[in-house]
Amino acid sequence: LAEQRGDFVAARALLDELAVRPQVDPGVLVDRARVIERSGDRAAARAAWEQVLARQPAQPDALFAFASLLWQAGDEARADQVIEAALRAQPTPSAVLEGVALRYFGTTGRHARALRSARRAAELAPADPAVLRALVMALLNAGERGEAESFASGLTTRFPDSPLAWGAYATAAAVAGHYPAAGSAFERWVRLAPDDPDAHSSRGFFLHVSGDDPAARDVLAAGVARFPSFGTLWLNYAVVLEALGDPKASEARRKAESLMTPEQRAHLVR
């Protein structure tokens, strides 16, 4: 709850206390590393993620975060080696590890390489909507907009009650400029996933680009009130407030700058 409120100091204090207990649950170490990273202490975050990897060498979040932090520190060769070594070490092909590679190469701006991993993951897990949605987003980031929209449309037929499928289609249709279809898909995404901050953030931004800034402001204002630590919501809120000439835009942009992760920045679809 402290993390969700954006109070990373309080969240870290609690997790630090839990982490030193005997036989600590590995999930505590993952949460602790994530909170430390979100607080901006990159050196401590690298050490925390290394602690996770010492206990769980293939933990997906730890592999991604540790490699990403190495990249941000300028150690690109070692960062790539962490990911490539994990892929080579897998006893059988793994959609999960290909998903880690997708996140890592996408976050570091190598979208063609990320797309290759996204395609492999989709081949390995053809019935997993999360994996298939990731392929749609990788296609968009790689500039393959037509394929992304067509593939995402098929997902809504295969998984008619999946918010991931509808979110992927809404985004792809909006990028393609097919606003009526996108609008309906965004509304369905929010209905299916009312507790997903990304759904509210994306719908608010869509309302902005489709020309309804007052409605976008209302959606995003409600979103930041409900999900105050989700940086992309704050960014989209700032964009809409700027478009409306609202002086609160500068504070919203400062909040976005403090809360957005490098992964969120790298995967913004505009």
Short mmCIF file of C-alpha atoms in Angstrom, two decimals:
data_model
loop_
_atom_site.label_atom_id
_atom_site.label_comp_id
_atom_site.label_asym_id
_atom_site.label_seq_id
_atom_site.Cartn_x
_atom_site.Cartn_y
_atom_site.Cartn_z
CA LEU A 1 0.00 0.00 0.00
CA ALA A 2 2.85 2.40 0.77
CA GLU A 3 4.36 1.72 -2.65
CA GLN A 4 1.01 2.24 -4.37
CA ARG A 5 0.73 5.62 -2.65
CA GLY A 6 4.20 6.52 -3.90
CA ASP A 7 5.69 6.46 -0.39
CA PHE A 8 8.82 4.51 -1.28
CA VAL A 9 10.64 5.47 1.93
CA ALA A 10 8.00 3.83 4.09
CA ALA A 11 7.75 0.82 1.79
CA ARG A 12 11.51 0.31 1.83
CA ALA A 13 11.72 0.60 5.62
CA LEU A 14 9.18 -2.17 6.06
CA LEU A 15 10.80 -4.40 3.45
CA ASP A 16 14.28 -3.84 4.90
CA GLU A 17 12.94 -5.08 8.22
CA LEU A 18 11.36 -8.16 6.65
CA ALA A 19 14.40 -8.98 4.48
CA VAL A 20 16.72 -9.71 7.42
CA ARG A 21 14.39 -12.23 9.03
CA PRO A 22 15.43 -15.89 8.91
CA GLN A 23 14.03 -17.86 5.98
CA VAL A 24 12.60 -14.75 4.38
CA ASP A 25 10.19 -15.40 1.53
CA PRO A 26 11.92 -14.75 -1.82
CA GLY A 27 9.03 -12.51 -2.83
CA VAL A 28 10.01 -10.06 -0.11
CA LEU A 29 13.45 -9.67 -1.68
CA VAL A 30 11.87 -9.03 -5.09
CA ASP A 31 9.53 -6.40 -3.64
CA ARG A 32 12.41 -4.79 -1.75
CA ALA A 33 14.61 -4.56 -4.84
CA ARG A 34 11.81 -3.06 -6.89
CA VAL A 35 10.99 -0.43 -4.26
CA ILE A 36 14.65 0.52 -3.88
CA GLU A 37 14.92 0.94 -7.64
CA ARG A 38 11.76 3.03 -7.75
CA SER A 39 13.17 5.27 -5.02
CA GLY A 40 16.04 6.17 -7.36
CA ASP A 41 18.93 4.49 -5.50
CA ARG A 42 20.41 2.61 -8.46
CA ALA A 43 23.54 1.30 -6.73
CA ALA A 44 21.51 -0.16 -3.86
CA ALA A 45 18.98 -1.52 -6.35
CA ARG A 46 21.68 -3.39 -8.28
CA ALA A 47 22.87 -4.96 -5.04
CA ALA A 48 19.31 -5.87 -4.07
CA TRP A 49 18.60 -7.48 -7.42
CA GLU A 50 21.89 -9.40 -7.20
CA GLN A 51 20.68 -10.74 -3.84
CA VAL A 52 17.54 -12.02 -5.56
CA LEU A 53 19.56 -13.65 -8.35
CA ALA A 54 21.84 -15.34 -5.81
CA ARG A 55 18.78 -17.23 -4.54
CA GLN A 56 16.86 -17.48 -7.82
CA PRO A 57 19.29 -17.29 -10.77
CA ALA A 58 16.52 -17.14 -13.41
CA GLN A 59 14.06 -14.89 -11.57
CA PRO A 60 12.56 -12.90 -14.49
CA ASP A 61 12.12 -9.50 -12.82
CA ALA A 62 15.59 -9.69 -11.33
CA LEU A 63 17.24 -10.61 -14.64
CA PHE A 64 15.51 -7.74 -16.40
CA ALA A 65 16.13 -5.15 -13.70
CA PHE A 66 19.76 -6.10 -13.03
CA ALA A 67 20.64 -6.02 -16.74
CA SER A 68 18.75 -2.75 -17.24
CA LEU A 69 20.57 -1.09 -14.35
CA LEU A 70 23.91 -2.23 -15.74
CA TRP A 71 22.94 -0.71 -19.09
CA GLN A 72 21.96 2.57 -17.44
CA ALA A 73 25.33 2.63 -15.68
CA GLY A 74 27.12 2.37 -19.03
CA ASP A 75 28.12 -1.32 -18.78
CA GLU A 76 26.27 -2.32 -21.95
CA ALA A 77 28.38 -5.39 -22.76
CA ARG A 78 27.89 -6.95 -19.33
CA ALA A 79 24.20 -6.09 -19.41
CA ASP A 80 23.72 -7.89 -22.72
CA GLN A 81 25.74 -10.82 -21.40
CA VAL A 82 23.39 -11.25 -18.42
CA ILE A 83 20.40 -11.65 -20.75
CA GLU A 84 22.12 -13.76 -23.40
CA ALA A 85 23.62 -16.07 -20.76
CA ALA A 86 20.18 -16.64 -19.24
CA LEU A 87 18.76 -17.51 -22.65
CA ARG A 88 21.62 -19.94 -23.37
CA ALA A 89 21.30 -21.58 -19.95
CA GLN A 90 17.62 -22.45 -20.23
CA PRO A 91 17.24 -26.25 -20.43
CA THR A 92 14.29 -25.88 -22.81
CA PRO A 93 13.05 -22.83 -24.72
CA SER A 94 11.12 -20.58 -22.35
CA ALA A 95 8.47 -17.99 -23.18
CA VAL A 96 9.17 -16.38 -19.82
CA LEU A 97 12.86 -15.81 -20.55
CA GLU A 98 12.12 -14.66 -24.08
CA GLY A 99 9.75 -12.19 -22.44
CA VAL A 100 12.61 -10.95 -20.27
CA ALA A 101 14.72 -10.45 -23.40
CA LEU A 102 11.83 -8.62 -25.05
CA ARG A 103 11.52 -6.22 -22.10
CA TYR A 104 15.26 -5.66 -21.89
CA PHE A 105 15.97 -5.05 -25.58
CA GLY A 106 12.84 -2.91 -25.91
CA THR A 107 13.79 -0.80 -22.91
CA THR A 108 17.30 -0.28 -24.30
CA GLY A 109 15.87 0.87 -27.63
CA ARG A 110 16.64 -2.17 -29.78
CA HIS A 111 13.16 -2.84 -31.02
CA ALA A 112 14.03 -5.19 -33.88
CA ARG A 113 15.87 -7.47 -31.44
CA ALA A 114 12.99 -7.18 -28.98
CA LEU A 115 10.53 -8.19 -31.69
CA ARG A 116 12.48 -11.39 -32.39
CA SER A 117 12.10 -12.41 -28.76
CA ALA A 118 8.43 -11.45 -28.80
CA ARG A 119 7.82 -13.71 -31.79
CA ARG A 120 9.67 -16.59 -30.13
CA ALA A 121 7.68 -16.16 -26.93
CA ALA A 122 4.42 -16.18 -28.89
CA GLU A 123 5.45 -19.40 -30.64
CA LEU A 124 6.20 -20.99 -27.27
CA ALA A 125 3.02 -19.78 -25.54
CA PRO A 126 0.39 -19.37 -28.28
CA ALA A 127 -2.53 -19.41 -25.83
CA ASP A 128 -1.22 -16.86 -23.32
CA PRO A 129 -2.90 -13.46 -23.83
CA ALA A 130 -0.14 -11.67 -21.90
CA VAL A 131 2.53 -13.04 -24.23
CA LEU A 132 0.46 -12.27 -27.31
CA ARG A 133 -0.27 -8.72 -26.12
CA ALA A 134 3.47 -8.23 -25.67
CA LEU A 135 3.95 -9.24 -29.30
CA VAL A 136 1.43 -6.59 -30.39
CA MET A 137 3.28 -3.91 -28.44
CA ALA A 138 6.63 -5.08 -29.83
CA LEU A 139 5.23 -4.86 -33.35
CA LEU A 140 4.06 -1.29 -32.69
CA ASN A 141 7.42 -0.27 -31.24
CA ALA A 142 9.17 -1.80 -34.24
CA GLY A 143 6.96 0.18 -36.63
CA GLU A 144 4.91 -2.80 -37.85
CA ARG A 145 1.56 -1.08 -37.33
CA GLY A 146 -0.52 -2.96 -39.88
CA GLU A 147 0.54 -6.37 -38.59
CA ALA A 148 0.01 -5.20 -35.01
CA GLU A 149 -3.58 -4.12 -35.63
CA SER A 150 -4.47 -7.24 -37.60
CA PHE A 151 -2.96 -9.55 -35.01
CA ALA A 152 -4.59 -7.69 -32.12
CA SER A 153 -7.99 -7.82 -33.81
CA GLY A 154 -7.63 -11.59 -33.96
CA LEU A 155 -6.87 -11.69 -30.25
CA THR A 156 -10.24 -10.12 -29.41
CA THR A 157 -11.92 -12.94 -31.32
CA ARG A 158 -9.84 -15.65 -29.65
CA PHE A 159 -10.05 -14.11 -26.16
CA PRO A 160 -13.26 -12.05 -26.12
CA ASP A 161 -13.20 -11.55 -22.33
CA SER A 162 -9.50 -10.78 -21.98
CA PRO A 163 -8.63 -7.19 -21.05
CA LEU A 164 -5.14 -7.81 -22.41
CA ALA A 165 -6.57 -8.60 -25.85
CA TRP A 166 -8.81 -5.54 -25.87
CA GLY A 167 -6.02 -3.30 -24.59
CA ALA A 168 -3.73 -4.49 -27.35
CA TYR A 169 -6.39 -3.92 -30.01
CA ALA A 170 -7.38 -0.51 -28.63
CA THR A 171 -3.78 0.67 -28.73
CA ALA A 172 -3.04 -0.75 -32.18
CA ALA A 173 -6.24 0.68 -33.67
CA ALA A 174 -5.54 4.09 -32.16
CA VAL A 175 -2.00 4.14 -33.56
CA ALA A 176 -3.41 3.19 -36.97
CA GLY A 177 -5.84 6.14 -36.75
CA HIS A 178 -8.97 4.00 -36.63
CA TYR A 179 -10.55 6.04 -33.87
CA PRO A 180 -14.14 4.69 -33.76
CA ALA A 181 -12.92 1.11 -33.35
CA ALA A 182 -10.25 2.22 -30.89
CA GLY A 183 -12.71 4.18 -28.77
CA SER A 184 -15.01 1.20 -28.35
CA ALA A 185 -12.06 -1.05 -27.56
CA PHE A 186 -10.69 1.33 -24.91
CA GLU A 187 -14.09 1.44 -23.21
CA ARG A 188 -14.29 -2.35 -23.18
CA TRP A 189 -10.74 -2.60 -21.83
CA VAL A 190 -11.62 -0.36 -18.88
CA ARG A 191 -14.83 -2.31 -18.20
CA LEU A 192 -12.92 -5.59 -18.18
CA ALA A 193 -10.01 -4.25 -16.09
CA PRO A 194 -11.29 -1.47 -13.83
CA ASP A 195 -8.31 -1.88 -11.48
CA ASP A 196 -5.63 -1.60 -14.19
CA PRO A 197 -4.05 1.88 -14.13
CA ASP A 198 -2.71 1.37 -17.65
CA ALA A 199 -6.25 0.99 -18.97
CA HIS A 200 -7.32 4.35 -17.51
CA SER A 201 -4.07 6.02 -18.58
CA SER A 202 -4.33 4.77 -22.15
CA ARG A 203 -8.00 5.65 -22.49
CA GLY A 204 -7.34 9.16 -21.19
CA PHE A 205 -4.56 9.72 -23.68
CA PHE A 206 -6.73 8.38 -26.49
CA LEU A 207 -9.46 10.86 -25.62
CA HIS A 208 -6.82 13.59 -25.85
CA VAL A 209 -5.51 12.58 -29.28
CA SER A 210 -9.06 12.14 -30.57
CA GLY A 211 -9.86 15.71 -29.58
CA ASP A 212 -11.84 15.49 -26.34
CA ASP A 213 -9.51 17.10 -23.80
CA PRO A 214 -12.18 17.83 -21.13
CA ALA A 215 -13.19 14.16 -21.04
CA ALA A 216 -9.52 13.14 -21.07
CA ARG A 217 -8.83 15.43 -18.11
CA ASP A 218 -11.67 13.89 -16.11
CA VAL A 219 -10.56 10.32 -16.80
CA LEU A 220 -6.93 11.06 -15.97
CA ALA A 221 -7.72 13.13 -12.87
CA ALA A 222 -9.70 10.21 -11.51
CA GLY A 223 -6.84 7.90 -12.47
CA VAL A 224 -4.09 9.78 -10.64
CA ALA A 225 -6.32 10.04 -7.57
CA ARG A 226 -6.85 6.30 -7.56
CA PHE A 227 -3.36 5.18 -8.71
CA PRO A 228 -1.02 7.93 -7.44
CA SER A 229 2.23 6.05 -8.05
CA PHE A 230 1.62 5.17 -11.74
CA GLY A 231 3.92 7.51 -13.62
CA THR A 232 2.40 7.16 -17.09
CA LEU A 233 -0.95 8.37 -15.74
CA TRP A 234 0.75 11.52 -14.46
CA LEU A 235 2.50 12.05 -17.80
CA ASN A 236 -0.72 11.78 -19.79
CA TYR A 237 -2.48 14.00 -17.25
CA ALA A 238 0.26 16.60 -17.69
CA VAL A 239 -0.07 16.48 -21.48
CA VAL A 240 -3.82 17.08 -21.28
CA LEU A 241 -3.51 19.86 -18.69
CA GLU A 242 -0.93 21.56 -20.92
CA ALA A 243 -3.30 21.32 -23.86
CA LEU A 244 -6.00 22.98 -21.74
CA GLY A 245 -3.64 25.67 -20.45
CA ASP A 246 -4.09 24.51 -16.86
CA PRO A 247 -1.31 25.76 -14.51
CA LYS A 248 -1.42 22.44 -12.63
CA ALA A 249 0.31 20.85 -15.64
CA SER A 250 3.84 21.61 -14.37
CA GLU A 251 3.25 19.79 -11.07
CA ALA A 252 1.76 16.81 -12.91
CA ARG A 253 4.81 16.66 -15.17
CA ARG A 254 7.13 16.77 -12.15
CA LYS A 255 5.22 13.86 -10.65
CA ALA A 256 5.57 11.93 -13.90
CA GLU A 257 9.32 12.58 -14.02
CA SER A 258 9.74 11.25 -10.47
CA LEU A 259 7.57 8.16 -10.91
CA MET A 260 8.07 6.88 -14.45
CA THR A 261 10.41 3.93 -14.86
CA PRO A 262 12.86 3.64 -17.78
CA GLU A 263 10.75 0.77 -19.08
CA GLN A 264 7.62 2.90 -19.10
CA ARG A 265 9.47 5.66 -20.92
CA ALA A 266 10.86 3.30 -23.52
CA HIS A 267 7.53 1.66 -24.27
CA LEU A 268 5.34 4.74 -24.60
CA VAL A 269 3.23 4.30 -27.71
CA ARG A 270 2.41 7.60 -29.36
#
